[in-house]
XYZ file of C-alpha atoms in Angstrom:
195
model
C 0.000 0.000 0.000
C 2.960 2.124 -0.510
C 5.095 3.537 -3.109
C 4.362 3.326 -7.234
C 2.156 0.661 -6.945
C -0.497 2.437 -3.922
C -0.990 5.114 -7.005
C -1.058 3.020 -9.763
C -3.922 0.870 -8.327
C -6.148 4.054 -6.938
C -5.358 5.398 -10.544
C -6.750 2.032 -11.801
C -9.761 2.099 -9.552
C -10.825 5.983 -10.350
C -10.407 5.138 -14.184
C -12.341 1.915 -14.022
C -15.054 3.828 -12.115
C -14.829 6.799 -14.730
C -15.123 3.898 -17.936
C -18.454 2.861 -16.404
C -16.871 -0.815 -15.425
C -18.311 -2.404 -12.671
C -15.655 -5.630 -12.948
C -12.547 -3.593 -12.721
C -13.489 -1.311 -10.344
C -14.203 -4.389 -8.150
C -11.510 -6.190 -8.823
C -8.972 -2.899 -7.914
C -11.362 -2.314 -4.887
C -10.670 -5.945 -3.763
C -6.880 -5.274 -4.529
C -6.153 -2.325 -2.058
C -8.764 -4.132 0.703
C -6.462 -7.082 0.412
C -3.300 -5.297 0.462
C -4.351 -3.248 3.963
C -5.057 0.168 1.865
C -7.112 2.302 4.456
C -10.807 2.060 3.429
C -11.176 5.508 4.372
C -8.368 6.717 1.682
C -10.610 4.594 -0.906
C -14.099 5.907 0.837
C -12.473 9.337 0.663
C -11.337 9.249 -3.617
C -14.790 7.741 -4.228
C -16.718 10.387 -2.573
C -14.580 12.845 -4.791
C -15.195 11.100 -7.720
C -18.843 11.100 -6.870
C -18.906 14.683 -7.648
C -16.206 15.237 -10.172
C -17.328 12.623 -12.281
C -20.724 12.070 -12.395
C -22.030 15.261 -9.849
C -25.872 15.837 -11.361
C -25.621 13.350 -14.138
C -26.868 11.482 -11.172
C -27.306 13.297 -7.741
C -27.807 10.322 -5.441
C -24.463 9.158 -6.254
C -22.606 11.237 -3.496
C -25.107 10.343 -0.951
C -24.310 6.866 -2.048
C -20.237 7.275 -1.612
C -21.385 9.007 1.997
C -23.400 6.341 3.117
C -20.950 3.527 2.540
C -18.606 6.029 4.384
C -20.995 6.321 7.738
C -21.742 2.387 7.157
C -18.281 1.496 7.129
C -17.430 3.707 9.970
C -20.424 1.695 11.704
C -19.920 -1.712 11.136
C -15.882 -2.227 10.231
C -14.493 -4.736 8.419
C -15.312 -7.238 7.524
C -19.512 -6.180 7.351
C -18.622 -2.976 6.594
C -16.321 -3.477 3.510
C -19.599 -4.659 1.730
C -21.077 -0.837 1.051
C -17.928 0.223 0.142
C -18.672 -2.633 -2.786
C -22.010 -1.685 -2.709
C -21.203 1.991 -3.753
C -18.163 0.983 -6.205
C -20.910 -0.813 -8.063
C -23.157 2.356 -8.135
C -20.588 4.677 -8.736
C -19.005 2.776 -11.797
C -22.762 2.355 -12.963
C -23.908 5.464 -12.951
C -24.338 7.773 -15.345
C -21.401 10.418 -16.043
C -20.542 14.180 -15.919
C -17.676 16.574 -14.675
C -19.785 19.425 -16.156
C -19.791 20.756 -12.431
C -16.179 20.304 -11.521
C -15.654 22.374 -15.050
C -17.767 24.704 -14.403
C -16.699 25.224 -10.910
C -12.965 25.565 -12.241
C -14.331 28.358 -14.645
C -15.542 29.992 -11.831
C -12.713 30.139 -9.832
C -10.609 31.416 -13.016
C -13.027 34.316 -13.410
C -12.535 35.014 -9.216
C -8.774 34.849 -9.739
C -8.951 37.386 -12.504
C -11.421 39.409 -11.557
C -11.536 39.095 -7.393
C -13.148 41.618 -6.575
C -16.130 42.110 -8.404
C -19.482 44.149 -6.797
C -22.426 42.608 -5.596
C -24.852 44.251 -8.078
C -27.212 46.794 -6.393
C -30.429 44.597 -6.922
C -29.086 42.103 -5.356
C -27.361 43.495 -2.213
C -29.669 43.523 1.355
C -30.901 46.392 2.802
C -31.736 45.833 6.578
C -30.661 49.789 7.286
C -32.292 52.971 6.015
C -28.566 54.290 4.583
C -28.802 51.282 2.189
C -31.548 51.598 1.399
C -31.334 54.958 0.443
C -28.227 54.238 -1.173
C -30.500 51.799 -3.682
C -29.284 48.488 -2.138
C -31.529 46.016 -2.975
C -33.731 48.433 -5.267
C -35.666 46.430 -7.997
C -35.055 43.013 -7.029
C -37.574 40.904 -7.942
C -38.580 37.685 -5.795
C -38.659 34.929 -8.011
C -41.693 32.998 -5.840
C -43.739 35.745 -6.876
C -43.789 34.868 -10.461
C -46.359 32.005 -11.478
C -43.173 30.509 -13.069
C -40.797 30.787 -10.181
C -38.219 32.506 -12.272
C -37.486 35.720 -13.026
C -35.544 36.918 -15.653
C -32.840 39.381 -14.101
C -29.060 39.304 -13.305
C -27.518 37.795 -10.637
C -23.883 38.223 -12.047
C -21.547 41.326 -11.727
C -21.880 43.525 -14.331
C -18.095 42.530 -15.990
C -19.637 39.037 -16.184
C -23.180 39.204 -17.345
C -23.937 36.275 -19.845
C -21.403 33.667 -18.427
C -22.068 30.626 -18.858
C -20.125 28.141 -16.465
C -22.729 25.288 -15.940
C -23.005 23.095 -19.303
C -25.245 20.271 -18.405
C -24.693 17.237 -20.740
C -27.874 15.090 -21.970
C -26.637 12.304 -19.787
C -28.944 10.863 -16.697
C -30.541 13.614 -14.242
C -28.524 16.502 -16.278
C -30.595 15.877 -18.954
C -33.721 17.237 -17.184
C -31.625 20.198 -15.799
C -30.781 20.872 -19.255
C -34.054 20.874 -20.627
C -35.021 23.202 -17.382
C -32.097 25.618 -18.034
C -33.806 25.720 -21.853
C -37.233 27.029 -20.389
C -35.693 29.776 -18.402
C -33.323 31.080 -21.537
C -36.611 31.287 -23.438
C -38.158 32.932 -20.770
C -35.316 35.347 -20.411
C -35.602 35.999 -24.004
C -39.237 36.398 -23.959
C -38.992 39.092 -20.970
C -35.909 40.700 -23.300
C -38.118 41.103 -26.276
C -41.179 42.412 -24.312
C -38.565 45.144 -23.007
């Protein structure tokens, strides 16, 4: 569990898991159990790779890492080693996206440029009279109040209006957050021609 060979295996494992192979990913799972790897080093990478590699293509997949985690700190081994099989299964079956982790990296690159950004009036609080006065808060619109529950106004700063960071693929659950990001562009461009 040391050396070339402790990286080579997790690499196997993660890849395995990221090509969607069930086998493999057992089979390198039951490799670093054997060899006295740490469950919670391999508990830890698959709860990462719950997000980074399939985040909303299928949501339940990082409660499923977490609960072999909690199950495993539970029971132990040997009971215990079984959800950590349990969720390499469902983790190399599931479908895939990093379209989070890339958007979150996009993110940060526009923070690192640009850190300092304002908070656009509209969107600021107001609990005091001075900002209030000073337009904090003036013409935000509460998206509950629309039949739709969306409103179609900026949330960005102003040197970043129109990003795009979150590209949802058509793959599992993103699929339906793609076609629900769809509805709100056309609603945005519905409000922008009735301007």
């Amino acid at each position: 569990k040391t050396g070339e060979e402790h990286y080579n295996i997790i690499s196997a494992f993660h890849k395995s898991l990221r090509g969607s192979d069930p086998q493999a990913s057992l089979y390198w799972l039951a490799r670093m159990m054997a060899s006295g790897e740490h469950p919670n080093y391999i508990l830890r990478r698959m709860i990462r790779f719950a997000s980074e590699d399939i985040g909303n293509a299928d949501p339940r997949a990082l409660q499923i890492a977490l609960n072999a985690r909690d199950a495993y700190a539970f029971l132990g081994s040997p009971e215990g080693d079984l959800a950590i099989a349990q969720a390499t299964v469902y983790l190399a079956t599931a479908p895939k996206s990093n379209a989070v982790y890339t958007a979150y990296k996009q993110a940060l690159q526009d923070v690192e440029e640009q850190p300092n950004l304002p908070v656009p009036l509209h969107i600021r609080n107001a609990p005091t009279q001075l900002m209030q006065d000073l337009n904090y808060g003036k013409g935000y619109q509460y998206a509950h109040d629309d039949p739709n529950g969306y409103i179609a106004q900026e949330y960005l700063p102003e040197n970043l209006h129109g990003r795009k960071y979150y590209q949802p693929t058509n793959r599992g659950y993103e699929k339906h957050i793609a076609d629900l990001m769809a509805w709100w562009a056309d609603l945005q461009k519905q409000h922008n021609t009735a301007k």
